[in-house]
Short mmCIF file of C-alpha atoms and ligand atoms in Angstrom, two decimals:
data_model
loop_
_atom_site.label_atom_id
_atom_site.label_comp_id
_atom_site.label_asym_id
_atom_site.label_seq_id
_atom_site.Cartn_x
_atom_site.Cartn_y
_atom_site.Cartn_z
CA MET A 1 20.21 -7.38 7.23
CA LYS A 2 20.60 -8.54 3.64
CA TYR A 3 17.87 -8.99 1.04
CA LEU A 4 17.21 -11.82 -1.40
CA SER A 5 14.91 -12.33 -4.38
CA THR A 6 11.85 -14.58 -4.25
CA ARG A 7 13.12 -16.22 -7.46
CA GLY A 8 16.53 -17.19 -6.17
CA ASP A 9 19.00 -14.55 -7.42
CA PRO A 10 21.85 -15.35 -5.03
CA ALA A 11 23.43 -11.86 -4.71
CA PRO A 12 22.71 -10.52 -1.20
CA ARG A 13 21.90 -6.80 -1.18
CA GLY A 14 21.69 -4.14 1.53
CA PHE A 15 18.60 -2.04 2.23
CA SER A 16 20.01 1.07 0.55
CA GLU A 17 20.77 -0.93 -2.59
CA ILE A 18 17.18 -2.10 -3.03
CA LEU A 19 15.53 1.13 -1.79
CA LEU A 20 15.44 2.82 -5.20
CA GLU A 21 14.79 -0.36 -7.18
CA GLY A 22 11.68 -2.18 -8.34
CA LEU A 23 11.91 -5.86 -9.17
CA ALA A 24 15.03 -7.93 -8.56
CA PRO A 25 17.05 -8.61 -11.75
CA ASP A 26 15.54 -12.11 -12.01
CA GLY A 27 12.01 -10.67 -11.94
CA GLY A 28 11.39 -11.62 -8.29
CA LEU A 29 10.55 -9.42 -5.32
CA TYR A 30 12.96 -8.52 -2.55
CA LEU A 31 12.54 -9.93 0.95
CA PRO A 32 14.85 -9.95 3.98
CA GLN A 33 16.95 -13.11 4.34
CA SER A 34 15.06 -13.79 7.57
CA TYR A 35 12.46 -12.11 9.77
CA PRO A 36 13.88 -10.82 13.06
CA LEU A 37 11.98 -12.42 15.96
CA VAL A 38 10.55 -10.10 18.58
CA ASP A 39 10.49 -11.68 22.04
CA ASP A 40 8.09 -11.06 24.90
CA ALA A 41 10.37 -8.62 26.72
CA THR A 42 10.81 -6.54 23.55
CA LEU A 43 7.06 -6.50 22.92
CA SER A 44 6.53 -5.26 26.48
CA ARG A 45 9.12 -2.53 26.05
CA TRP A 46 7.60 -1.45 22.71
CA ARG A 47 4.13 -1.07 24.27
CA ALA A 48 5.20 2.17 25.91
CA LEU A 49 6.72 3.75 22.80
CA SER A 50 5.35 6.61 20.73
CA TYR A 51 4.60 5.82 17.06
CA PRO A 52 7.85 7.31 15.70
CA GLU A 53 9.90 5.54 18.40
CA LEU A 54 8.20 2.24 17.55
CA ALA A 55 8.80 2.84 13.84
CA PHE A 56 12.47 3.55 14.52
CA GLU A 57 12.85 0.31 16.54
CA ILE A 58 11.22 -1.85 13.84
CA LEU A 59 12.98 -0.19 10.90
CA SER A 60 16.33 -0.55 12.68
CA LEU A 61 15.93 -4.34 12.61
CA TYR A 62 15.86 -4.23 8.80
CA ILE A 63 18.10 -1.26 7.96
CA ASP A 64 21.76 -1.42 8.94
CA ASP A 65 23.29 0.74 6.23
CA ILE A 66 21.84 4.11 7.30
CA PRO A 67 23.43 5.56 10.46
CA ALA A 68 21.01 5.23 13.40
CA ALA A 69 21.00 8.97 14.12
CA ASP A 70 20.00 9.72 10.52
CA LEU A 71 17.25 7.09 10.48
CA HIS A 72 15.95 8.40 13.80
CA ARG A 73 15.78 11.93 12.41
CA LEU A 74 14.01 10.86 9.18
CA VAL A 75 11.41 8.76 11.04
CA HIS A 76 10.67 11.47 13.57
CA ALA A 77 10.34 14.11 10.86
CA THR A 78 7.85 11.85 9.01
CA TYR A 79 5.40 10.64 11.67
CA THR A 80 4.30 13.94 13.20
CA GLU A 81 0.98 15.14 14.55
CA ALA A 82 1.19 18.02 12.05
CA VAL A 83 1.11 15.57 9.11
CA PHE A 84 -1.09 12.76 10.48
CA GLY A 85 -3.53 14.73 12.64
CA THR A 86 -3.07 12.99 16.01
CA ARG A 87 -0.21 12.22 18.36
CA GLU A 88 -1.10 8.50 18.13
CA ILE A 89 -0.78 8.67 14.30
CA VAL A 90 -2.94 5.49 13.89
CA PRO A 91 -5.58 5.67 16.69
CA LEU A 92 -8.24 2.96 17.15
CA LYS A 93 -11.94 3.87 17.18
CA SER A 94 -14.41 1.48 18.77
CA LEU A 95 -17.20 -0.03 16.65
CA GLU A 96 -18.66 -1.71 19.74
CA PRO A 97 -22.32 -1.16 18.68
CA LEU A 98 -21.71 -3.49 15.70
CA ALA A 99 -19.88 -6.20 17.69
CA PRO A 100 -17.91 -6.45 20.92
CA GLY A 101 -14.17 -6.08 20.34
CA LEU A 102 -14.60 -4.60 16.86
CA TRP A 103 -12.25 -1.69 16.11
CA LEU A 104 -11.40 0.64 13.26
CA GLN A 105 -7.72 1.59 12.91
CA ALA A 106 -7.33 5.08 11.41
CA LEU A 107 -4.62 4.89 8.75
CA SER A 108 -5.95 7.64 6.51
CA ASN A 109 -5.32 10.92 8.25
CA GLY A 110 -2.27 11.79 6.15
CA PRO A 111 -2.25 14.48 3.45
CA THR A 112 -4.13 12.47 0.77
CA LEU A 113 -6.69 10.81 3.09
CA ALA A 114 -5.66 7.24 2.21
CA PHE A 115 -3.43 4.74 4.03
CA LYS A 116 -0.80 4.90 1.29
CA ASP A 117 0.51 8.07 2.95
CA MET A 118 1.72 5.96 5.89
CA ALA A 119 4.43 4.39 3.75
CA MET A 120 4.85 6.95 0.99
CA GLN A 121 5.66 9.83 3.35
CA LEU A 122 8.56 7.80 4.76
CA LEU A 123 9.64 6.77 1.27
CA GLY A 124 9.89 10.46 0.28
CA ALA A 125 12.23 11.13 3.20
CA LEU A 126 14.33 8.00 2.49
CA PHE A 127 14.60 8.73 -1.24
CA GLU A 128 15.73 12.33 -0.67
CA TYR A 129 18.28 11.16 1.90
CA GLU A 130 19.71 8.34 -0.21
CA LEU A 131 19.90 10.40 -3.42
CA ALA A 132 21.74 13.20 -1.60
CA ARG A 133 24.14 10.64 -0.13
CA ARG A 134 24.90 9.30 -3.63
CA GLY A 135 24.95 12.71 -5.28
CA GLU A 136 22.26 11.51 -7.71
CA THR A 137 18.86 12.70 -8.91
CA LEU A 138 15.74 10.74 -9.89
CA ASN A 139 12.79 11.26 -12.23
CA ILE A 140 9.90 9.24 -10.84
CA LEU A 141 7.51 8.07 -13.55
CA GLY A 142 4.16 6.51 -12.71
CA ALA A 143 0.59 5.90 -13.78
CA THR A 144 -2.31 6.29 -11.41
CA SER A 145 -6.06 5.92 -11.27
CA GLY A 146 -6.11 7.87 -8.01
CA ASP A 147 -4.65 6.98 -4.62
CA THR A 148 -1.09 5.92 -5.44
CA GLY A 149 -0.32 8.93 -7.61
CA SER A 150 -1.57 11.47 -5.14
CA ALA A 151 0.22 9.79 -2.22
CA ALA A 152 3.46 9.78 -4.26
CA GLU A 153 3.10 13.43 -5.23
CA TYR A 154 2.40 14.59 -1.68
CA ALA A 155 5.36 12.55 -0.42
CA MET A 156 7.81 13.83 -3.05
CA ARG A 157 6.68 17.46 -3.35
CA GLY A 158 9.52 19.88 -2.78
CA LYS A 159 12.04 17.05 -2.25
CA ARG A 160 15.55 17.87 -3.46
CA GLY A 161 16.84 15.84 -6.39
CA ILE A 162 13.43 14.36 -7.27
CA ASN A 163 10.91 15.10 -10.03
CA VAL A 164 7.58 13.29 -10.33
CA PHE A 165 5.88 12.67 -13.70
CA MET A 166 2.45 11.18 -12.98
CA LEU A 167 0.19 10.00 -15.78
CA SER A 168 -3.54 9.81 -15.11
CA PRO A 169 -6.52 9.08 -17.39
CA HIS A 170 -7.98 12.43 -18.49
CA GLY A 171 -11.32 13.14 -16.84
CA ARG A 172 -11.61 9.72 -15.21
CA MET A 173 -10.47 10.26 -11.65
CA SER A 174 -12.98 11.42 -9.03
CA PRO A 175 -13.35 15.23 -8.85
CA PHE A 176 -11.74 15.16 -5.40
CA GLN A 177 -8.75 13.14 -6.61
CA GLN A 178 -8.22 15.44 -9.60
CA ALA A 179 -8.37 18.53 -7.42
CA GLN A 180 -6.01 16.93 -4.93
CA MET A 181 -3.31 16.15 -7.47
CA PHE A 182 -3.64 19.06 -9.86
CA SER A 183 -3.65 21.76 -7.15
CA LEU A 184 -0.11 21.00 -5.97
CA PRO A 185 1.97 24.12 -6.66
CA ASP A 186 5.42 22.48 -6.36
CA ALA A 187 7.69 22.86 -9.36
CA ASN A 188 8.98 19.26 -9.14
CA ILE A 189 5.49 17.75 -9.53
CA HIS A 190 4.24 17.19 -13.10
CA ASN A 191 0.69 15.98 -13.78
CA LEU A 192 0.27 14.51 -17.25
CA SER A 193 -3.40 14.04 -18.02
CA VAL A 194 -3.50 11.42 -20.76
CA GLN A 195 -6.42 11.23 -23.21
CA GLY A 196 -7.07 7.53 -22.61
CA VAL A 197 -7.90 5.04 -19.87
CA PHE A 198 -5.69 3.90 -16.99
CA ASP A 199 -4.33 0.93 -18.98
CA ASP A 200 -3.14 3.37 -21.68
CA CYS A 201 -1.27 5.34 -19.03
CA GLN A 202 0.33 2.18 -17.71
CA ASP A 203 1.31 1.07 -21.22
CA VAL A 204 3.03 4.41 -21.86
CA VAL A 205 4.97 4.10 -18.59
CA LYS A 206 6.02 0.55 -19.51
CA ALA A 207 7.11 1.65 -22.99
CA VAL A 208 9.20 4.53 -21.63
CA SER A 209 10.81 2.25 -19.03
CA ALA A 210 11.51 -0.42 -21.65
CA ASP A 211 13.75 2.07 -23.51
CA LEU A 212 16.79 1.26 -21.38
CA GLU A 213 18.95 3.96 -22.90
CA PHE A 214 16.32 6.65 -22.16
CA LYS A 215 15.75 5.18 -18.70
CA ARG A 216 19.44 5.36 -17.83
CA GLN A 217 20.02 8.79 -19.36
CA TRP A 218 17.02 10.37 -17.63
CA ARG A 219 17.38 8.37 -14.39
CA ILE A 220 13.82 7.06 -14.47
CA GLY A 221 12.55 5.41 -11.26
CA THR A 222 9.24 4.28 -9.76
CA VAL A 223 7.45 4.18 -6.41
CA ASN A 224 5.19 1.19 -7.03
CA SER A 225 3.67 -1.03 -4.40
CA ILE A 226 6.31 -3.76 -4.66
CA ASN A 227 8.93 -1.47 -3.10
CA TRP A 228 10.17 -3.22 0.06
CA ALA A 229 10.55 0.04 2.02
CA ARG A 230 6.85 0.77 1.53
CA LEU A 231 5.91 -2.63 2.85
CA LEU A 232 8.29 -2.30 5.80
CA ALA A 233 6.80 1.06 6.82
CA GLN A 234 3.38 -0.61 6.94
CA VAL A 235 4.55 -3.34 9.36
CA VAL A 236 4.75 -0.68 12.08
CA TYR A 237 1.04 0.05 12.30
CA TYR A 238 0.16 -3.61 12.88
CA PHE A 239 2.25 -3.46 16.06
CA ALA A 240 0.71 -0.10 16.99
CA GLY A 241 -2.81 -1.48 16.49
CA TYR A 242 -2.05 -4.58 18.54
CA PHE A 243 -0.73 -2.55 21.48
CA GLN A 244 -3.83 -0.34 21.51
CA ALA A 245 -6.28 -3.27 21.45
CA THR A 246 -4.57 -5.37 24.16
CA THR A 247 -3.12 -4.98 27.64
CA SER A 248 -0.96 -8.13 27.70
CA ASN A 249 1.19 -10.01 25.19
CA ALA A 250 -0.78 -13.16 25.97
CA GLN A 251 -3.72 -11.77 23.98
CA THR A 252 -4.16 -12.22 20.24
CA VAL A 253 -5.94 -9.91 17.77
CA SER A 254 -7.15 -10.27 14.18
CA PHE A 255 -6.89 -7.72 11.39
CA ALA A 256 -9.27 -7.28 8.45
CA VAL A 257 -7.60 -5.65 5.47
CA PRO A 258 -9.27 -4.20 2.34
CA SER A 259 -6.94 -5.65 -0.29
CA GLY A 260 -5.88 -5.04 -3.86
CA ASN A 261 -2.20 -5.53 -4.59
CA PHE A 262 -1.69 -7.43 -1.32
CA GLY A 263 0.79 -4.84 0.02
CA ASN A 264 -1.07 -3.86 3.16
CA VAL A 265 -1.97 -7.38 4.32
CA CYS A 266 1.51 -8.65 3.37
CA ALA A 267 2.87 -6.21 5.97
CA GLY A 268 0.56 -7.92 8.48
CA HIS A 269 2.03 -11.26 7.43
CA VAL A 270 5.54 -9.91 8.08
CA ALA A 271 4.46 -8.64 11.53
CA ARG A 272 3.06 -12.10 12.29
CA MET A 273 6.29 -13.79 11.12
CA MET A 274 8.18 -11.49 13.54
CA GLY A 275 6.11 -12.90 16.39
CA LEU A 276 3.26 -10.38 16.76
CA PRO A 277 0.39 -12.41 18.29
CA ILE A 278 -2.04 -12.23 15.35
CA ALA A 279 -4.90 -14.75 15.29
CA ARG A 280 -6.20 -14.07 11.78
CA LEU A 281 -5.34 -11.90 8.82
CA VAL A 282 -8.63 -11.45 7.00
CA VAL A 283 -8.21 -10.53 3.33
CA ALA A 284 -11.22 -8.56 2.07
CA THR A 285 -11.78 -8.09 -1.66
CA ASN A 286 -14.49 -6.39 -3.70
CA GLU A 287 -16.10 -7.91 -6.79
CA ASN A 288 -12.56 -8.38 -8.19
CA ASP A 289 -12.07 -11.40 -5.97
CA VAL A 290 -8.91 -13.07 -7.28
CA LEU A 291 -7.45 -13.13 -3.75
CA ASP A 292 -10.60 -14.40 -2.03
CA GLU A 293 -10.75 -17.20 -4.58
CA PHE A 294 -7.15 -18.14 -3.81
CA PHE A 295 -7.66 -18.30 -0.06
CA ARG A 296 -10.80 -20.39 -0.50
CA THR A 297 -9.51 -22.80 -3.14
CA GLY A 298 -5.73 -22.56 -3.69
CA ALA A 299 -6.30 -21.41 -7.29
CA TYR A 300 -4.70 -18.10 -8.26
CA ARG A 301 -6.52 -17.16 -11.47
CA VAL A 302 -5.19 -13.81 -12.70
CA ARG A 303 -7.77 -11.82 -14.64
CA THR A 304 -7.37 -9.93 -17.88
CA GLY A 305 -8.08 -6.21 -18.10
CA ALA A 306 -11.50 -6.98 -19.59
CA GLN A 307 -12.36 -9.33 -16.72
CA THR A 308 -11.56 -6.65 -14.16
CA VAL A 309 -14.70 -4.72 -13.29
CA GLU A 310 -14.95 -1.09 -12.24
CA THR A 311 -16.37 -0.92 -8.73
CA SER A 312 -17.21 1.68 -6.11
CA SER A 313 -14.06 0.66 -4.21
CA PRO A 314 -11.79 1.42 -7.19
CA SER A 315 -8.42 1.18 -5.39
CA MET A 316 -9.07 -2.56 -5.01
CA ASP A 317 -9.89 -3.14 -8.70
CA ILE A 318 -6.96 -5.36 -9.60
CA SER A 319 -6.45 -8.19 -12.04
CA LYS A 320 -3.41 -9.65 -10.27
CA ALA A 321 -1.91 -8.83 -6.87
CA SER A 322 1.63 -7.59 -7.37
CA ASN A 323 2.85 -8.33 -3.81
CA PHE A 324 1.30 -11.78 -3.61
CA GLU A 325 4.50 -13.54 -4.68
CA ARG A 326 6.13 -12.53 -1.39
CA PHE A 327 3.55 -14.41 0.65
CA VAL A 328 3.58 -17.48 -1.59
CA PHE A 329 7.39 -17.64 -1.29
CA ASP A 330 7.07 -17.84 2.50
CA LEU A 331 4.12 -20.23 2.24
CA LEU A 332 6.26 -22.63 0.19
CA GLY A 333 8.99 -22.62 2.83
CA ARG A 334 10.97 -20.09 0.76
CA ASP A 335 11.39 -22.48 -2.17
CA ALA A 336 12.65 -20.01 -4.80
CA ALA A 337 12.64 -22.58 -7.63
CA ARG A 338 8.97 -23.43 -7.05
CA THR A 339 8.10 -19.71 -6.69
CA ALA A 340 9.83 -18.96 -10.00
CA GLU A 341 7.93 -21.85 -11.61
CA LEU A 342 4.59 -20.44 -10.41
CA PHE A 343 5.18 -16.70 -11.02
CA GLY A 344 7.80 -16.73 -13.79
CA PRO A 345 7.34 -15.63 -17.41
CA GLY A 346 4.00 -16.60 -18.89
CA LEU A 347 1.95 -16.37 -15.68
CA ALA A 348 -0.71 -14.27 -17.42
CA ARG A 349 -0.68 -16.52 -20.52
CA ARG A 350 -1.13 -19.61 -18.33
CA GLY A 351 -3.97 -17.78 -16.58
CA GLY A 352 -2.45 -18.35 -13.14
CA PHE A 353 -1.76 -21.51 -11.14
CA VAL A 354 -3.26 -23.99 -8.72
CA LEU A 355 -1.29 -25.02 -5.64
CA GLU A 356 -0.77 -28.69 -4.82
CA PRO A 357 -3.12 -29.81 -1.99
CA ALA A 358 -0.18 -30.20 0.42
CA GLU A 359 0.99 -26.67 -0.42
CA PHE A 360 -2.48 -25.17 -0.01
CA ALA A 361 -2.92 -26.94 3.34
CA ARG A 362 -0.21 -24.68 4.76
CA VAL A 363 -2.34 -21.55 4.27
CA ALA A 364 -4.32 -22.28 7.45
CA THR A 365 -1.13 -22.35 9.52
CA PHE A 366 -0.33 -18.81 8.30
CA GLY A 367 -3.54 -17.48 9.85
CA PHE A 368 -5.19 -16.27 6.65
CA ALA A 369 -8.93 -16.04 6.00
CA SER A 370 -10.84 -14.16 3.31
CA GLY A 371 -14.11 -12.90 1.94
CA ARG A 372 -15.61 -10.66 -0.73
CA SER A 373 -17.96 -7.72 -0.76
CA THR A 374 -20.21 -6.20 -3.43
CA HIS A 375 -21.63 -2.75 -4.13
CA ALA A 376 -24.84 -3.69 -2.26
CA ASP A 377 -22.81 -4.95 0.75
CA ARG A 378 -20.80 -1.71 0.69
CA LEU A 379 -23.91 0.47 0.79
CA ALA A 380 -25.51 -1.63 3.56
CA THR A 381 -22.34 -1.54 5.67
CA ILE A 382 -21.91 2.23 5.25
CA ARG A 383 -25.54 2.77 6.28
CA GLU A 384 -25.44 0.42 9.27
CA THR A 385 -22.16 1.84 10.59
CA TRP A 386 -23.53 5.37 10.30
CA ALA A 387 -26.81 4.48 11.96
CA ARG A 388 -25.42 2.43 14.85
CA CYS A 389 -21.96 3.96 15.47
CA GLY A 390 -22.36 7.48 14.08
CA ALA A 391 -19.20 6.80 12.04
CA MET A 392 -18.80 7.30 8.30
CA VAL A 393 -16.58 4.76 6.56
CA ASP A 394 -15.34 4.90 3.00
CA THR A 395 -16.18 2.26 0.40
CA HIS A 396 -12.92 0.26 0.74
CA THR A 397 -13.10 0.26 4.52
CA ALA A 398 -16.71 -0.89 4.22
CA ASP A 399 -15.52 -3.95 2.27
CA GLY A 400 -13.07 -4.70 5.09
CA LEU A 401 -15.74 -4.25 7.73
CA LYS A 402 -18.27 -6.43 5.92
CA VAL A 403 -15.80 -9.33 5.67
CA ALA A 404 -14.43 -8.75 9.20
CA ARG A 405 -17.87 -9.43 10.65
CA GLU A 406 -17.90 -12.85 8.97
CA HIS A 407 -14.71 -13.84 10.81
CA LEU A 408 -15.27 -12.67 14.39
CA GLN A 409 -14.10 -14.98 17.17
CA PRO A 410 -15.22 -14.60 20.80
CA GLY A 411 -12.60 -12.86 22.92
CA VAL A 412 -10.36 -11.93 19.99
CA PRO A 413 -10.42 -8.22 19.08
CA MET A 414 -10.92 -7.61 15.35
CA ILE A 415 -9.22 -4.51 13.94
CA VAL A 416 -10.49 -3.25 10.58
CA MET A 417 -7.97 -1.21 8.63
CA GLU A 418 -9.45 2.13 7.52
CA THR A 419 -7.74 2.56 4.17
CA ALA A 420 -9.33 5.87 3.06
CA LEU A 421 -11.58 8.63 4.37
CA PRO A 422 -15.13 8.91 2.97
CA ALA A 423 -14.46 12.40 1.54
CA LYS A 424 -12.44 10.77 -1.25
CA PHE A 425 -15.39 8.74 -2.52
CA ALA A 426 -18.24 11.20 -2.03
CA GLN A 427 -20.47 9.86 -4.80
CA THR A 428 -21.02 6.45 -3.18
CA LEU A 429 -21.35 8.01 0.27
CA ARG A 430 -24.14 10.22 -1.10
CA GLU A 431 -25.76 7.16 -2.63
CA ALA A 432 -25.63 5.32 0.70
CA LEU A 433 -26.49 8.10 3.14
CA GLY A 434 -28.07 10.85 1.08
CA ARG A 435 -25.61 13.36 2.48
CA GLU A 436 -22.16 14.75 1.85
CA PRO A 437 -19.27 12.98 3.62
CA GLU A 438 -17.33 14.95 6.18
CA ARG A 439 -14.14 16.55 4.95
CA PRO A 440 -11.11 17.79 6.93
CA ALA A 441 -11.41 21.58 7.36
CA ALA A 442 -8.01 22.24 5.74
CA LEU A 443 -9.37 20.85 2.43
CA ALA A 444 -12.61 22.85 2.34
CA ASP A 445 -11.53 24.95 -0.67
CA LEU A 446 -9.70 22.14 -2.55
CA GLU A 447 -11.76 22.39 -5.75
CA GLN A 448 -11.27 26.18 -5.92
CA ARG A 449 -7.47 26.07 -5.91
CA PRO A 450 -5.52 26.83 -9.12
CA ARG A 451 -4.60 23.70 -11.07
CA ARG A 452 -1.48 22.57 -12.92
CA CYS A 453 -1.73 19.75 -15.40
CA THR A 454 -0.71 19.09 -18.99
CA VAL A 455 -3.19 17.28 -21.23
CA MET A 456 -1.57 14.99 -23.82
CA PRO A 457 -2.49 12.19 -26.20
CA VAL A 458 -1.63 8.51 -25.61
CA ASP A 459 1.85 8.98 -27.07
CA VAL A 460 5.12 7.58 -25.75
CA GLN A 461 7.15 10.14 -27.69
CA ALA A 462 5.19 13.06 -26.22
CA VAL A 463 5.85 11.83 -22.69
CA LYS A 464 9.55 11.35 -23.40
CA ASP A 465 9.74 14.86 -24.85
CA TYR A 466 8.02 16.26 -21.79
CA ILE A 467 10.57 14.55 -19.52
CA ARG A 468 13.45 15.80 -21.68
CA THR A 469 12.22 19.37 -21.25
CA HIS A 470 11.32 19.20 -17.57
CA GLY A 471 13.49 16.44 -16.07
C1 PLP B 1 -4.31 0.91 -2.32
C2 PLP B 1 -5.59 0.80 -1.58
C3 PLP B 1 -6.09 -0.45 -1.15
C4 PLP B 1 -5.40 -1.76 -1.47
O1 PLP B 1 -4.20 -1.91 -0.77
P1 PLP B 1 -3.12 -3.01 -1.23
O2 PLP B 1 -1.93 -2.75 -0.39
O3 PLP B 1 -2.88 -2.78 -2.68
O4 PLP B 1 -3.72 -4.35 -0.96
C5 PLP B 1 -7.26 -0.47 -0.42
N1 PLP B 1 -7.93 0.67 -0.14
C6 PLP B 1 -7.49 1.88 -0.54
C7 PLP B 1 -8.29 3.09 -0.20
C8 PLP B 1 -6.30 2.00 -1.27
O5 PLP B 1 -5.87 3.20 -1.67
#
């Protein structure tokens, strides 16, 4: 399998070539040249597989430059009961009291209690493998407001040849998220607590990466959500969810996905393009509803930082959706010139784009639907789910569940993606239920553990110096 850029760069690349990269050289995103089609017989065979076996089968369709035995070993070492809590890895829980055929798919039982572990844990294994194969090392530099940074640190901790330098806004993450990141004892994990807001952190990362000489000399890399390997790892759990909710390949299911950067639901789109019988992909947003607006109107109006509001589902607080270009490329029949015209330089200055009516009409044929949820909806959904199902859902999952219920179809199971556990967002859970959210027993003493983090000003030079000393 070779990979191309959504903006037309003609050089075909192998999986291992794009694994450690971000954007394509022309600014586009990488996608496979085609989606392998999964026929009925294959679907039937896959039904019986364990999660790691299923992951190996799907990844093998897209990765032909890692020997099969090595890929098999990496996948099996990643998706274990020890790391993800159950043998099923992504079990379904019934929400029958709310609606017949309504399910919750558990994606958040990894080490950081959010679905990002599903992909990041595999990325850690793949990065370590590929760097060793090349005889190279990597300094991963990132900025986080919470979930991505912790998932990256837990995936890369102790990995040979890799250091992580993670910037976070000083004092602005939830107490749980701070404790989670800062308590990691591993020498290759560096928490830089920056005296500013998240945008300051991101600006520093951009400035360091823009110094090409520094970037090359210190082998700076990223693990952001546009990485194709992350998206690919997420395709697997759509298949796993489908198999659990159905008994025959003649049945269809829908998925409701709490969305921010469009990575998770884009993996659902890829699964559907491969032939998984998906009726609807329901995109759920919070008050930052740039994606809901697009799916209702065909207008993609990117917001500025000031127009992006802070909500109680903070991991969905986005101004533009960094993976969205992948879907639009497919929507436009893979017209790279038109995609480049829409997403190319100046997108933010132009404020976004509006699709032609004929282009927008295609959205329906791709199975997408959408909706938005507010703080009040979130609280009501958390309360109702607790009262009627005895299940606690986190704020992001509540957004997904609220919108899912607006798109139910008789006879079609609806699977809501559980993107985090409630323990991560205790404050809103207390507000909704007047009680503390449950927490996995292994994390009972999290806040008491010793912490490692270096506080620094918003200063590009200080971050570079820190990397020079510790990279
Ligand atoms: C990252 C995240 C999301 C958004 O996922 P995308 O792939 O960016 O759409 C939703 N919920 C939680 C809890 C997250 O951490």
